[in-house]
Protein backbone atom coordinates (compact mmCIF):
# COMPACT_ATOMS: atom_id res chain seq x y z
CA UNK A 1 0.00 0.00 0.00
CA UNK A 2 1.19 3.49 -0.87
CA UNK A 3 -0.83 6.16 0.91
CA UNK A 4 -2.04 9.43 -0.59
CA UNK A 5 1.10 11.04 0.77
CA UNK A 6 3.21 8.82 -1.47
CA UNK A 7 4.62 7.06 1.56
CA UNK A 8 4.26 3.48 2.66
CA UNK A 9 2.77 2.80 6.10
CA UNK A 10 6.28 1.65 7.13
CA UNK A 11 7.81 4.99 6.05
CA UNK A 12 5.15 6.84 8.01
CA UNK A 13 5.67 4.74 11.10
CA UNK A 14 9.48 5.10 10.93
CA UNK A 15 9.37 8.86 10.49
CA UNK A 16 6.82 9.43 13.24
CA UNK A 17 8.48 6.98 15.61
CA UNK A 18 11.73 8.95 15.67
CA UNK A 19 10.05 12.39 15.79
CA UNK A 20 9.78 14.63 18.85
CA UNK A 21 6.87 17.03 19.43
CA UNK A 22 6.82 19.69 22.15
CA UNK A 23 3.48 20.63 23.69
CA UNK A 24 3.02 23.78 25.78
CA UNK A 25 0.09 23.05 28.08
CA UNK A 26 -1.64 19.83 29.11
CA UNK A 27 -5.24 21.06 29.35
CA UNK A 28 -8.09 20.59 26.88
CA UNK A 29 -5.90 21.15 23.85
CA UNK A 30 -2.59 19.71 25.06
CA UNK A 31 -3.82 16.47 26.65
CA UNK A 32 -5.88 15.64 23.53
CA UNK A 33 -3.09 16.61 21.09
CA UNK A 34 -0.72 14.38 23.08
CA UNK A 35 -2.89 11.26 22.97
CA UNK A 36 -3.74 11.81 19.28
CA UNK A 37 -0.04 12.04 18.40
CA UNK A 38 0.86 9.06 20.60
CA UNK A 39 -1.82 6.90 18.99
CA UNK A 40 -0.68 8.04 15.53
CA UNK A 41 2.81 6.76 16.31
CA UNK A 42 4.81 9.86 17.29
CA UNK A 43 7.60 8.37 19.38
CA UNK A 44 8.66 11.26 21.60
CA UNK A 45 6.71 14.00 23.39
CA UNK A 46 7.83 16.86 25.63
CA UNK A 47 4.85 18.22 27.60
CA UNK A 48 4.98 21.21 29.97
CA UNK A 49 2.27 22.25 32.44
CA UNK A 50 2.24 23.43 36.07
CA UNK A 51 -1.40 22.59 36.87
CA UNK A 52 -3.07 19.69 38.67
CA UNK A 53 -6.11 17.78 37.46
CA UNK A 54 -9.39 19.26 38.73
CA UNK A 55 -12.89 17.84 38.68
CA UNK A 56 -13.94 20.64 36.30
CA UNK A 57 -11.34 19.53 33.71
CA UNK A 58 -12.97 16.14 33.16
CA UNK A 59 -15.57 17.52 30.71
CA UNK A 60 -12.90 17.88 28.02
CA UNK A 61 -9.40 16.91 29.14
CA UNK A 62 -7.86 13.45 28.81
CA UNK A 63 -7.88 12.60 32.54
CA UNK A 64 -9.87 10.37 34.86
CA UNK A 65 -11.78 10.95 38.06
CA UNK A 66 -9.23 9.00 40.09
CA UNK A 67 -6.52 11.45 38.96
CA UNK A 68 -8.06 14.60 40.48
CA UNK A 69 -5.31 16.38 42.44
CA UNK A 70 -2.47 14.79 40.48
CA UNK A 71 -0.02 16.89 38.42
CA UNK A 72 -1.43 16.99 34.88
CA UNK A 73 1.80 16.03 33.13
CA UNK A 74 2.24 12.98 35.39
CA UNK A 75 -1.39 11.92 34.91
CA UNK A 76 -1.00 12.37 31.15
CA UNK A 77 2.17 10.28 31.08
CA UNK A 78 0.32 7.51 32.92
CA UNK A 79 -2.65 7.66 30.54
CA UNK A 80 -0.53 7.71 27.39
CA UNK A 81 1.54 4.77 28.59
CA UNK A 82 -1.64 2.73 29.04
CA UNK A 83 -2.62 3.21 25.40
CA UNK A 84 0.87 3.47 23.88
CA UNK A 85 3.54 1.94 26.14
CA UNK A 86 6.32 2.62 23.61
CA UNK A 87 5.85 6.38 23.56
CA UNK A 88 8.56 8.26 25.41
CA UNK A 89 7.00 11.29 27.12
CA UNK A 90 9.11 13.83 28.98
CA UNK A 91 6.79 15.36 31.60
CA UNK A 92 7.85 18.80 32.80
CA UNK A 93 5.78 19.87 35.79
CA UNK A 94 6.45 23.60 35.79
CA UNK A 95 5.53 27.02 34.51
CA UNK A 96 6.61 28.49 31.19
CA UNK A 97 8.28 31.69 32.36
CA UNK A 98 8.13 34.78 30.16
CA UNK A 99 11.48 35.17 28.40
CA UNK A 100 12.31 31.46 28.84
CA UNK A 101 9.18 29.88 27.39
CA UNK A 102 11.02 28.09 24.59
CA UNK A 103 13.71 26.47 26.77
CA UNK A 104 12.06 23.00 26.93
CA UNK A 105 11.48 22.97 23.17
CA UNK A 106 14.87 23.77 21.61
CA UNK A 107 15.37 20.21 20.30
CA UNK A 108 11.88 19.27 19.11
CA UNK A 109 10.70 18.92 15.49
CA UNK A 110 7.38 20.75 15.92
CA UNK A 111 5.97 22.86 18.78
CA UNK A 112 2.27 22.88 19.71
CA UNK A 113 0.75 25.87 21.51
CA UNK A 114 -1.93 24.46 23.83
CA UNK A 115 -2.25 27.20 26.42
CA UNK A 116 -5.33 28.71 27.98
CA UNK A 117 -5.39 32.51 28.24
CA UNK A 118 -5.18 34.65 25.10
CA UNK A 119 -2.42 36.74 26.60
CA UNK A 120 -0.21 33.72 27.34
CA UNK A 121 -0.94 32.30 23.87
CA UNK A 122 0.17 35.58 22.25
CA UNK A 123 3.33 35.72 24.39
CA UNK A 124 4.21 32.10 23.66
CA UNK A 125 3.65 32.43 19.90
CA UNK A 126 5.69 35.63 19.70
CA UNK A 127 8.54 34.18 21.75
CA UNK A 128 8.62 30.87 19.85
CA UNK A 129 8.60 32.51 16.40
CA UNK A 130 11.42 34.83 17.47
CA UNK A 131 13.59 32.37 19.40
CA UNK A 132 13.01 29.13 17.48
CA UNK A 133 12.67 30.56 13.95
CA UNK A 134 13.28 27.20 12.25
CA UNK A 135 10.80 25.10 14.21
CA UNK A 136 7.18 24.98 12.96
CA UNK A 137 4.58 26.08 15.53
CA UNK A 138 0.95 24.89 15.54
CA UNK A 139 -1.41 27.08 17.60
CA UNK A 140 -5.16 27.21 18.28
CA UNK A 141 -7.56 30.03 19.10
CA UNK A 142 -11.30 30.17 19.78
CA UNK A 143 -11.99 26.73 21.25
CA UNK A 144 -14.88 27.76 23.51
CA UNK A 145 -18.54 27.17 22.61
CA UNK A 146 -20.86 24.65 21.02
CA UNK A 147 -21.36 24.19 17.28
CA UNK A 148 -19.93 26.63 14.75
CA UNK A 149 -17.71 23.91 13.32
CA UNK A 150 -18.03 25.46 9.85
CA UNK A 151 -16.21 28.55 11.09
CA UNK A 152 -13.05 26.66 12.07
CA UNK A 153 -10.22 27.38 9.64
CA UNK A 154 -6.56 26.52 9.23
CA UNK A 155 -4.15 29.35 8.34
CA UNK A 156 -0.43 29.49 7.74
CA UNK A 157 1.98 32.40 7.97
CA UNK A 158 5.68 31.56 7.77
CA UNK A 159 6.44 28.94 10.44
CA UNK A 160 3.11 29.49 12.21
CA UNK A 161 0.07 27.29 11.58
CA UNK A 162 -3.17 28.35 13.27
CA UNK A 163 -6.40 26.46 13.82
CA UNK A 164 -8.97 29.08 14.70
CA UNK A 165 -12.60 29.99 15.06
CA UNK A 166 -12.28 33.76 14.66
CA UNK A 167 -15.86 34.35 15.85
CA UNK A 168 -15.70 32.26 19.02
CA UNK A 169 -16.20 33.95 22.35
CA UNK A 170 -13.53 33.90 24.99
CA UNK A 171 -13.64 31.06 27.53
CA UNK A 172 -14.65 33.69 30.13
CA UNK A 173 -17.90 34.15 28.22
CA UNK A 174 -18.64 30.68 26.86
CA UNK A 175 -18.41 27.02 27.82
CA UNK A 176 -15.40 24.78 27.17
CA UNK A 177 -16.61 21.29 26.23
CA UNK A 178 -15.05 18.14 24.85
CA UNK A 179 -16.43 18.21 21.28
CA UNK A 180 -15.16 21.60 20.07
CA UNK A 181 -11.97 21.57 22.14
CA UNK A 182 -11.32 18.03 20.90
CA UNK A 183 -12.01 18.98 17.27
CA UNK A 184 -9.45 21.74 17.40
CA UNK A 185 -6.89 19.68 19.34
CA UNK A 186 -7.16 16.81 16.84
CA UNK A 187 -6.96 19.33 13.99
CA UNK A 188 -3.70 20.63 15.49
CA UNK A 189 -2.40 17.05 15.73
CA UNK A 190 -3.32 16.46 12.09
CA UNK A 191 -1.22 19.46 11.02
CA UNK A 192 1.68 18.19 13.16
CA UNK A 193 1.64 14.87 11.27
CA UNK A 194 1.67 16.70 7.94
CA UNK A 195 4.64 18.77 9.06
CA UNK A 196 6.56 15.76 10.40
CA UNK A 197 5.96 13.78 7.23
CA UNK A 198 6.88 16.72 5.02
CA UNK A 199 3.58 16.53 3.19
CA UNK A 200 2.55 20.10 3.93
CA UNK A 201 3.16 21.97 0.68
CA UNK A 202 4.35 25.12 2.34
CA UNK A 203 6.69 23.16 4.62
CA UNK A 204 8.16 21.29 1.64
CA UNK A 205 8.93 24.54 -0.13
CA UNK A 206 10.60 25.87 2.99
CA UNK A 207 12.71 22.75 3.35
CA UNK A 208 13.76 22.97 -0.28
CA UNK A 209 14.58 26.64 0.25
CA UNK A 210 16.91 25.69 3.10
CA UNK A 211 18.88 23.17 1.10
CA UNK B 1 -1.04 55.76 0.25
CA UNK B 2 -2.27 52.56 1.84
CA UNK B 3 -1.21 49.55 3.86
CA UNK B 4 -2.64 46.03 3.97
CA UNK B 5 -3.81 44.85 7.38
CA UNK B 6 -5.04 41.24 7.48
CA UNK B 7 -5.68 41.34 3.70
CA UNK B 8 -7.75 44.55 4.05
CA UNK B 9 -6.61 47.81 2.51
CA UNK B 10 -6.29 50.58 5.12
CA UNK B 11 -5.29 54.22 4.94
CA UNK B 12 -1.55 54.81 5.51
CA UNK B 13 -0.92 57.38 8.22
CA UNK B 14 2.72 58.57 8.21
CA UNK B 15 4.51 58.22 11.57
CA UNK B 16 1.73 56.01 12.97
CA UNK B 17 3.16 53.53 15.51
CA UNK B 18 2.07 49.90 15.88
CA UNK B 19 0.40 50.80 19.20
CA UNK B 20 -1.63 53.50 17.43
CA UNK B 21 -2.53 51.17 14.55
CA UNK B 22 -3.78 48.52 17.01
CA UNK B 23 -5.92 51.20 18.66
CA UNK B 24 -7.27 52.30 15.25
CA UNK B 25 -8.10 48.64 14.45
CA UNK B 26 -9.70 48.27 17.93
CA UNK B 27 -7.44 45.33 18.81
CA UNK B 28 -6.60 44.64 22.43
CA UNK B 29 -2.85 45.05 22.76
CA UNK B 30 -1.96 42.01 24.94
CA UNK B 31 -3.90 39.53 22.80
CA UNK B 32 -2.13 39.82 19.46
CA UNK B 33 0.94 38.71 17.55
CA UNK B 34 2.06 41.16 14.87
CA UNK B 35 4.06 40.61 11.69
CA UNK B 36 5.18 43.32 9.28
CA UNK B 37 6.01 41.90 5.84
CA UNK B 38 6.38 38.48 7.48
CA UNK B 39 8.70 39.62 10.29
CA UNK B 40 7.48 39.19 13.88
CA UNK B 41 7.53 42.43 15.88
CA UNK B 42 8.13 41.94 19.64
CA UNK B 43 5.34 43.54 21.65
CA UNK B 44 7.78 45.64 23.68
CA UNK B 45 8.68 47.43 20.44
CA UNK B 46 5.09 48.33 19.43
CA UNK B 47 5.26 51.89 20.85
CA UNK B 48 8.33 52.78 18.74
CA UNK B 49 7.55 50.70 15.65
CA UNK B 50 6.58 52.68 12.55
CA UNK B 51 6.31 51.31 9.01
CA UNK B 52 6.51 52.59 5.45
CA UNK B 53 3.65 53.03 2.97
CA UNK B 54 2.57 49.82 1.23
CA UNK B 55 3.56 47.28 3.90
CA UNK B 56 1.64 44.09 4.57
CA UNK B 57 0.74 43.77 8.26
CA UNK B 58 -0.66 40.63 9.86
CA UNK B 59 -2.35 40.99 13.23
CA UNK B 60 -3.07 37.57 14.70
CA UNK B 61 -5.71 37.91 17.39
CA UNK B 62 -5.88 35.23 20.09
CA UNK B 63 -9.04 34.18 21.93
CA UNK B 64 -8.89 32.58 25.40
CA UNK B 65 -9.62 28.88 25.95
CA UNK B 66 -7.60 25.70 25.88
PDB file of C-alpha atoms in Angstrom, chain A residues 38-121:
ATOM      1  CA  UNK A  38       0.859   9.063  20.596  1.00  0.00           C
ATOM      2  CA  UNK A  39      -1.818   6.898  18.986  1.00  0.00           C
ATOM      3  CA  UNK A  40      -0.682   8.036  15.525  1.00  0.00           C
ATOM      4  CA  UNK A  41       2.807   6.761  16.309  1.00  0.00           C
ATOM      5  CA  UNK A  42       4.813   9.862  17.288  1.00  0.00           C
ATOM      6  CA  UNK A  43       7.596   8.370  19.381  1.00  0.00           C
ATOM      7  CA  UNK A  44       8.659  11.263  21.602  1.00  0.00           C
ATOM      8  CA  UNK A  45       6.708  13.998  23.387  1.00  0.00           C
ATOM      9  CA  UNK A  46       7.826  16.864  25.634  1.00  0.00           C
ATOM     10  CA  UNK A  47       4.847  18.224  27.599  1.00  0.00           C
ATOM     11  CA  UNK A  48       4.982  21.205  29.968  1.00  0.00           C
ATOM     12  CA  UNK A  49       2.265  22.250  32.439  1.00  0.00           C
ATOM     13  CA  UNK A  50       2.236  23.434  36.075  1.00  0.00           C
ATOM     14  CA  UNK A  51      -1.398  22.587  36.868  1.00  0.00           C
ATOM     15  CA  UNK A  52      -3.074  19.691  38.674  1.00  0.00           C
ATOM     16  CA  UNK A  53      -6.109  17.775  37.455  1.00  0.00           C
ATOM     17  CA  UNK A  54      -9.390  19.263  38.729  1.00  0.00           C
ATOM     18  CA  UNK A  55     -12.886  17.838  38.682  1.00  0.00           C
ATOM     19  CA  UNK A  56     -13.943  20.642  36.300  1.00  0.00           C
ATOM     20  CA  UNK A  57     -11.342  19.530  33.709  1.00  0.00           C
ATOM     21  CA  UNK A  58     -12.967  16.136  33.161  1.00  0.00           C
ATOM     22  CA  UNK A  59     -15.565  17.517  30.706  1.00  0.00           C
ATOM     23  CA  UNK A  60     -12.899  17.880  28.020  1.00  0.00           C
ATOM     24  CA  UNK A  61      -9.404  16.913  29.138  1.00  0.00           C
ATOM     25  CA  UNK A  62      -7.860  13.454  28.810  1.00  0.00           C
ATOM     26  CA  UNK A  63      -7.877  12.600  32.541  1.00  0.00           C
ATOM     27  CA  UNK A  64      -9.874  10.367  34.862  1.00  0.00           C
ATOM     28  CA  UNK A  65     -11.782  10.946  38.061  1.00  0.00           C
ATOM     29  CA  UNK A  66      -9.234   8.995  40.091  1.00  0.00           C
ATOM     30  CA  UNK A  67      -6.521  11.446  38.963  1.00  0.00           C
ATOM     31  CA  UNK A  68      -8.056  14.601  40.481  1.00  0.00           C
ATOM     32  CA  UNK A  69      -5.306  16.378  42.445  1.00  0.00           C
ATOM     33  CA  UNK A  70      -2.470  14.786  40.481  1.00  0.00           C
ATOM     34  CA  UNK A  71      -0.017  16.894  38.424  1.00  0.00           C
ATOM     35  CA  UNK A  72      -1.426  16.989  34.883  1.00  0.00           C
ATOM     36  CA  UNK A  73       1.799  16.026  33.130  1.00  0.00           C
ATOM     37  CA  UNK A  74       2.241  12.978  35.387  1.00  0.00           C
ATOM     38  CA  UNK A  75      -1.392  11.917  34.913  1.00  0.00           C
ATOM     39  CA  UNK A  76      -1.002  12.370  31.150  1.00  0.00           C
ATOM     40  CA  UNK A  77       2.167  10.278  31.075  1.00  0.00           C
ATOM     41  CA  UNK A  78       0.325   7.509  32.921  1.00  0.00           C
ATOM     42  CA  UNK A  79      -2.653   7.658  30.537  1.00  0.00           C
ATOM     43  CA  UNK A  80      -0.534   7.709  27.390  1.00  0.00           C
ATOM     44  CA  UNK A  81       1.541   4.773  28.590  1.00  0.00           C
ATOM     45  CA  UNK A  82      -1.645   2.730  29.042  1.00  0.00           C
ATOM     46  CA  UNK A  83      -2.616   3.211  25.397  1.00  0.00           C
ATOM     47  CA  UNK A  84       0.867   3.471  23.882  1.00  0.00           C
ATOM     48  CA  UNK A  85       3.540   1.945  26.136  1.00  0.00           C
ATOM     49  CA  UNK A  86       6.316   2.622  23.610  1.00  0.00           C
ATOM     50  CA  UNK A  87       5.854   6.381  23.564  1.00  0.00           C
ATOM     51  CA  UNK A  88       8.563   8.264  25.408  1.00  0.00           C
ATOM     52  CA  UNK A  89       7.003  11.289  27.118  1.00  0.00           C
ATOM     53  CA  UNK A  90       9.113  13.830  28.983  1.00  0.00           C
ATOM     54  CA  UNK A  91       6.786  15.357  31.604  1.00  0.00           C
ATOM     55  CA  UNK A  92       7.850  18.804  32.800  1.00  0.00           C
ATOM     56  CA  UNK A  93       5.785  19.867  35.787  1.00  0.00           C
ATOM     57  CA  UNK A  94       6.450  23.599  35.793  1.00  0.00           C
ATOM     58  CA  UNK A  95       5.527  27.017  34.514  1.00  0.00           C
ATOM     59  CA  UNK A  96       6.612  28.488  31.190  1.00  0.00           C
ATOM     60  CA  UNK A  97       8.277  31.693  32.361  1.00  0.00           C
ATOM     61  CA  UNK A  98       8.129  34.775  30.160  1.00  0.00           C
ATOM     62  CA  UNK A  99      11.481  35.168  28.403  1.00  0.00           C
ATOM     63  CA  UNK A 100      12.315  31.456  28.836  1.00  0.00           C
ATOM     64  CA  UNK A 101       9.178  29.877  27.386  1.00  0.00           C
ATOM     65  CA  UNK A 102      11.020  28.091  24.591  1.00  0.00           C
ATOM     66  CA  UNK A 103      13.709  26.473  26.767  1.00  0.00           C
ATOM     67  CA  UNK A 104      12.057  22.998  26.926  1.00  0.00           C
ATOM     68  CA  UNK A 105      11.479  22.969  23.167  1.00  0.00           C
ATOM     69  CA  UNK A 106      14.865  23.775  21.608  1.00  0.00           C
ATOM     70  CA  UNK A 107      15.367  20.208  20.299  1.00  0.00           C
ATOM     71  CA  UNK A 108      11.880  19.270  19.107  1.00  0.00           C
ATOM     72  CA  UNK A 109      10.698  18.922  15.495  1.00  0.00           C
ATOM     73  CA  UNK A 110       7.379  20.751  15.924  1.00  0.00           C
ATOM     74  CA  UNK A 111       5.974  22.858  18.778  1.00  0.00           C
ATOM     75  CA  UNK A 112       2.274  22.880  19.712  1.00  0.00           C
ATOM     76  CA  UNK A 113       0.746  25.866  21.511  1.00  0.00           C
ATOM     77  CA  UNK A 114      -1.932  24.455  23.826  1.00  0.00           C
ATOM     78  CA  UNK A 115      -2.247  27.203  26.420  1.00  0.00           C
ATOM     79  CA  UNK A 116      -5.333  28.711  27.976  1.00  0.00           C
ATOM     80  CA  UNK A 117      -5.387  32.509  28.242  1.00  0.00           C
ATOM     81  CA  UNK A 118      -5.181  34.649  25.105  1.00  0.00           C
ATOM     82  CA  UNK A 119      -2.416  36.744  26.602  1.00  0.00           C
ATOM     83  CA  UNK A 120      -0.209  33.718  27.338  1.00  0.00           C
ATOM     84  CA  UNK A 121      -0.939  32.304  23.872  1.00  0.00           C
TER      85      UNK A 121
END
